[in-house]
Amino acid sequence: MRLGAGVGTSRSWRCVIAVLVLPGLLFPNLLLAPFLTDQATLELGVTPLRLICVGLPIDTLGLVLMHGLIGAGDAKRTMFVSVATR
């Protein structure tokens, strides 16, 4: 059974991740400006936002693979890996 085979979900997820990540990498000041009014604090927030944006696709891939294993019936090993890596 191949649920979702041929639907093109891989491409759509890549687009969703790109829409979430690229603004944080390219325009971090615009994303942080509504929340931070002090310029010094705004500059301090740019680097952590960019690091989060770099790690987001990696974390997303890990979650997809972990839930794929759960769906395949390997929940025990998935739980151990999840607890060990958090």
CSV table of N, CA and C in Angstrom, one decimal:
chain,number,residue,atom,x,y,z
A,1,MET,N,0.8,-1.2,0.0
A,1,MET,CA,0.0,0.0,0.0
A,1,MET,C,0.9,1.2,0.0
A,2,ARG,N,0.7,2.1,-1.0
A,2,ARG,CA,1.5,3.3,-1.1
A,2,ARG,C,0.6,4.5,-1.0
A,3,LEU,N,0.3,4.9,0.2
A,3,LEU,CA,-0.6,6.1,0.3
A,3,LEU,C,0.1,7.4,-0.1
A,4,GLY,N,-0.6,8.1,-1.0
A,4,GLY,CA,0.0,9.4,-1.4
A,4,GLY,C,1.0,9.2,-2.5
A,5,ALA,N,1.2,8.1,-3.1
A,5,ALA,CA,2.1,7.9,-4.2
A,5,ALA,C,1.8,8.7,-5.4
A,6,GLY,N,2.7,9.4,-5.9
A,6,GLY,CA,2.5,10.2,-7.1
A,6,GLY,C,1.7,11.5,-6.9
A,7,VAL,N,1.5,11.9,-5.7
A,7,VAL,CA,0.8,13.1,-5.4
A,7,VAL,C,1.7,14.3,-5.5
A,8,GLY,N,3.0,14.2,-5.3
A,8,GLY,CA,3.9,15.3,-5.4
A,8,GLY,C,4.1,16.0,-4.0
A,9,THR,N,4.0,15.2,-3.0
A,9,THR,CA,4.1,15.8,-1.7
A,9,THR,C,5.5,16.3,-1.3
A,10,SER,N,6.5,15.6,-1.9
A,10,SER,CA,7.8,16.0,-1.6
A,10,SER,C,8.1,17.4,-2.1
A,11,ARG,N,7.7,17.8,-3.3
A,11,ARG,CA,7.9,19.1,-3.8
A,11,ARG,C,7.1,20.1,-3.0
A,12,SER,N,5.9,19.8,-2.6
A,12,SER,CA,5.1,20.8,-1.9
A,12,SER,C,5.6,21.0,-0.5
A,13,TRP,N,6.2,20.0,0.2
A,13,TRP,CA,6.8,20.2,1.5
A,13,TRP,C,8.0,21.1,1.4
A,14,ARG,N,8.8,20.9,0.3
A,14,ARG,CA,10.0,21.7,0.1
A,14,ARG,C,9.6,23.1,-0.1
A,15,CYS,N,8.5,23.4,-0.8
A,15,CYS,CA,8.1,24.8,-1.0
A,15,CYS,C,7.6,25.4,0.4
A,16,VAL,N,6.9,24.6,1.2
A,16,VAL,CA,6.5,25.1,2.5
A,16,VAL,C,7.7,25.4,3.4
A,17,ILE,N,8.6,24.6,3.4
A,17,ILE,CA,9.8,24.8,4.2
A,17,ILE,C,10.6,26.0,3.7
A,18,ALA,N,10.7,26.2,2.4
A,18,ALA,CA,11.4,27.3,1.8
A,18,ALA,C,10.6,28.6,2.2
A,19,VAL,N,9.3,28.6,2.1
A,19,VAL,CA,8.5,29.8,2.5
A,19,VAL,C,8.7,30.2,3.9
A,20,LEU,N,8.9,29.2,4.8
A,20,LEU,CA,9.1,29.5,6.2
A,20,LEU,C,10.6,29.9,6.5
A,21,VAL,N,11.5,29.3,5.8
A,21,VAL,CA,13.0,29.5,6.1
A,21,VAL,C,13.6,30.8,5.4
A,22,LEU,N,13.3,31.0,4.2
A,22,LEU,CA,13.9,32.0,3.4
A,22,LEU,C,13.7,33.4,4.0
A,23,PRO,N,12.5,33.8,4.4
A,23,PRO,CA,12.4,35.1,5.0
A,23,PRO,C,13.2,35.3,6.2
A,24,GLY,N,13.3,34.3,7.0
A,24,GLY,CA,14.1,34.4,8.2
A,24,GLY,C,15.6,34.5,8.0
A,25,LEU,N,16.1,33.9,6.9
A,25,LEU,CA,17.5,34.1,6.5
A,25,LEU,C,17.8,35.4,5.8
A,26,LEU,N,16.8,35.8,4.9
A,26,LEU,CA,17.1,37.0,4.1
A,26,LEU,C,16.7,38.3,4.7
A,27,PHE,N,15.6,38.3,5.5
A,27,PHE,CA,15.0,39.5,6.1
A,27,PHE,C,14.8,39.3,7.6
A,28,PRO,N,15.8,39.0,8.4
A,28,PRO,CA,15.5,38.8,9.8
A,28,PRO,C,15.0,40.0,10.5
A,29,ASN,N,15.6,41.2,10.1
A,29,ASN,CA,15.2,42.4,10.8
A,29,ASN,C,13.7,42.7,10.6
A,30,LEU,N,13.2,42.5,9.4
A,30,LEU,CA,11.7,42.7,9.2
A,30,LEU,C,10.9,41.8,10.0
A,31,LEU,N,11.3,40.6,10.2
A,31,LEU,CA,10.5,39.6,11.1
A,31,LEU,C,10.6,39.9,12.5
A,32,LEU,N,11.7,40.5,13.0
A,32,LEU,CA,11.9,40.8,14.4
A,32,LEU,C,11.4,42.1,14.8
A,33,ALA,N,11.3,43.1,13.9
A,33,ALA,CA,10.9,44.4,14.2
A,33,ALA,C,9.6,44.6,14.9
A,34,PRO,N,8.5,43.8,14.6
A,34,PRO,CA,7.3,44.0,15.3
A,34,PRO,C,7.4,43.6,16.8
A,35,PHE,N,8.3,42.8,17.1
A,35,PHE,CA,8.5,42.3,18.5
A,35,PHE,C,9.5,43.1,19.3
A,36,LEU,N,10.5,43.6,18.6
A,36,LEU,CA,11.6,44.3,19.3
A,36,LEU,C,11.8,45.7,18.9
A,37,THR,N,11.7,46.7,19.8
A,37,THR,CA,11.8,48.1,19.4
A,37,THR,C,13.2,48.6,19.6
A,38,ASP,N,14.0,48.1,20.5
A,38,ASP,CA,15.3,48.6,20.7
A,38,ASP,C,16.2,48.1,19.6
A,39,GLN,N,17.0,48.9,19.0
A,39,GLN,CA,17.9,48.5,17.9
A,39,GLN,C,19.0,47.5,18.3
A,40,ALA,N,19.5,47.7,19.5
A,40,ALA,CA,20.5,46.8,20.0
A,40,ALA,C,20.0,45.4,20.2
A,41,THR,N,18.8,45.3,20.8
A,41,THR,CA,18.1,44.0,21.0
A,41,THR,C,17.8,43.4,19.7
A,42,LEU,N,17.4,44.2,18.7
A,42,LEU,CA,17.0,43.7,17.4
A,42,LEU,C,18.3,43.0,16.8
A,43,GLU,N,19.4,43.7,16.9
A,43,GLU,CA,20.6,43.1,16.3
A,43,GLU,C,21.1,41.8,17.0
A,44,LEU,N,20.8,41.8,18.3
A,44,LEU,CA,21.1,40.5,19.0
A,44,LEU,C,20.2,39.4,18.6
A,45,GLY,N,19.0,39.6,18.2
A,45,GLY,CA,18.1,38.6,17.8
A,45,GLY,C,18.3,38.0,16.4
A,46,VAL,N,19.1,38.7,15.6
A,46,VAL,CA,19.3,38.3,14.2
A,46,VAL,C,20.0,37.0,14.0
A,47,THR,N,21.1,36.8,14.8
A,47,THR,CA,21.9,35.5,14.7
A,47,THR,C,21.1,34.3,15.1
A,48,PRO,N,20.4,34.4,16.3
A,48,PRO,CA,19.6,33.2,16.7
A,48,PRO,C,18.5,32.9,15.7
A,49,LEU,N,17.9,33.9,15.2
A,49,LEU,CA,16.8,33.6,14.2
A,49,LEU,C,17.4,32.9,13.0
A,50,ARG,N,18.5,33.3,12.5
A,50,ARG,CA,19.1,32.7,11.3
A,50,ARG,C,19.5,31.3,11.7
A,51,LEU,N,20.0,31.0,12.9
A,51,LEU,CA,20.4,29.6,13.3
A,51,LEU,C,19.1,28.7,13.3
A,52,ILE,N,18.1,29.3,13.8
A,52,ILE,CA,16.8,28.5,13.9
A,52,ILE,C,16.3,28.2,12.4
A,53,CYS,N,16.5,29.2,11.6
A,53,CYS,CA,16.0,29.0,10.2
A,53,CYS,C,16.9,27.9,9.4
A,54,VAL,N,18.2,27.9,9.8
A,54,VAL,CA,19.1,26.8,9.2
A,54,VAL,C,18.7,25.5,9.7
A,55,GLY,N,18.4,25.4,11.0
A,55,GLY,CA,18.1,24.1,11.6
A,55,GLY,C,16.7,23.6,11.3
A,56,LEU,N,15.7,24.5,10.9
A,56,LEU,CA,14.4,24.1,10.7
A,56,LEU,C,14.2,22.9,9.7
A,57,PRO,N,14.8,23.0,8.5
A,57,PRO,CA,14.6,21.9,7.6
A,57,PRO,C,15.2,20.6,8.1
A,58,ILE,N,16.3,20.6,8.9
A,58,ILE,CA,16.9,19.4,9.4
A,58,ILE,C,15.9,18.8,10.5
A,59,ASP,N,15.4,19.7,11.3
A,59,ASP,CA,14.4,19.2,12.3
A,59,ASP,C,13.1,18.6,11.7
A,60,THR,N,12.7,19.3,10.6
A,60,THR,CA,11.5,18.8,9.9
A,60,THR,C,11.7,17.4,9.3
A,61,LEU,N,12.9,17.3,8.7
A,61,LEU,CA,13.2,15.9,8.1
A,61,LEU,C,13.2,14.9,9.2
A,62,GLY,N,13.8,15.2,10.3
A,62,GLY,CA,13.9,14.2,11.4
A,62,GLY,C,12.5,13.9,11.9
A,63,LEU,N,11.6,14.8,12.0
A,63,LEU,CA,10.2,14.5,12.5
A,63,LEU,C,9.5,13.7,11.5
A,64,VAL,N,9.7,14.0,10.2
A,64,VAL,CA,9.0,13.2,9.1
A,64,VAL,C,9.5,11.7,9.2
A,65,LEU,N,10.8,11.5,9.3
A,65,LEU,CA,11.4,10.2,9.4
A,65,LEU,C,10.9,9.5,10.6
A,66,MET,N,10.9,10.2,11.8
A,66,MET,CA,10.5,9.6,13.0
A,66,MET,C,9.0,9.1,12.9
A,67,HIS,N,8.2,10.0,12.4
A,67,HIS,CA,6.8,9.6,12.3
A,67,HIS,C,6.5,8.5,11.3
A,68,GLY,N,7.4,8.5,10.3
A,68,GLY,CA,7.3,7.4,9.3
A,68,GLY,C,7.6,6.0,10.0
A,69,LEU,N,8.6,6.0,10.9
A,69,LEU,CA,8.9,4.8,11.6
A,69,LEU,C,7.8,4.4,12.5
A,70,ILE,N,7.1,5.4,13.1
A,70,ILE,CA,6.0,5.1,14.0
A,70,ILE,C,4.9,4.5,13.2
A,71,GLY,N,4.6,5.0,12.0
A,71,GLY,CA,3.6,4.5,11.1
A,71,GLY,C,3.9,3.1,10.6
A,72,ALA,N,5.2,2.8,10.5
A,72,ALA,CA,5.6,1.5,10.1
A,72,ALA,C,5.6,0.4,11.2
A,73,GLY,N,5.3,0.9,12.4
A,73,GLY,CA,5.1,0.0,13.6
A,73,GLY,C,6.3,-0.2,14.4
A,74,ASP,N,7.3,0.7,14.3
A,74,ASP,CA,8.5,0.7,15.1
A,74,ASP,C,8.6,1.8,16.1
A,75,ALA,N,7.5,1.8,16.9
A,75,ALA,CA,7.3,2.9,17.9
A,75,ALA,C,8.3,2.9,19.0
A,76,LYS,N,8.7,1.7,19.5
A,76,LYS,CA,9.6,1.6,20.6
A,76,LYS,C,11.0,2.2,20.3
A,77,ARG,N,11.6,1.8,19.2
A,77,ARG,CA,12.9,2.3,18.8
A,77,ARG,C,12.8,3.8,18.5
A,78,THR,N,11.7,4.2,17.9
A,78,THR,CA,11.6,5.6,17.6
A,78,THR,C,11.5,6.4,18.9
A,79,MET,N,10.8,5.9,20.0
A,79,MET,CA,10.8,6.6,21.2
A,79,MET,C,12.2,6.7,21.8
A,80,PHE,N,13.0,5.7,21.8
A,80,PHE,CA,14.3,5.7,22.4
A,80,PHE,C,15.2,6.8,21.6
A,81,VAL,N,15.1,6.8,20.3
A,81,VAL,CA,15.9,7.8,19.5
A,81,VAL,C,15.4,9.2,19.8
A,82,SER,N,14.1,9.4,19.9
A,82,SER,CA,13.5,10.7,20.2
A,82,SER,C,14.0,11.2,21.5
A,83,VAL,N,13.9,10.4,22.5
A,83,VAL,CA,14.3,10.8,23.9
A,83,VAL,C,15.8,11.1,24.0
A,84,ALA,N,16.6,10.3,23.3
A,84,ALA,CA,18.1,10.4,23.3
A,84,ALA,C,18.5,11.7,22.6
A,85,THR,N,17.8,12.1,21.5
A,85,THR,CA,18.3,13.2,20.8
A,85,THR,C,17.7,14.5,21.2
A,86,ARG,N,16.8,14.6,22.2
A,86,ARG,CA,16.2,15.8,22.6
A,86,ARG,C,17.0,16.4,23.7
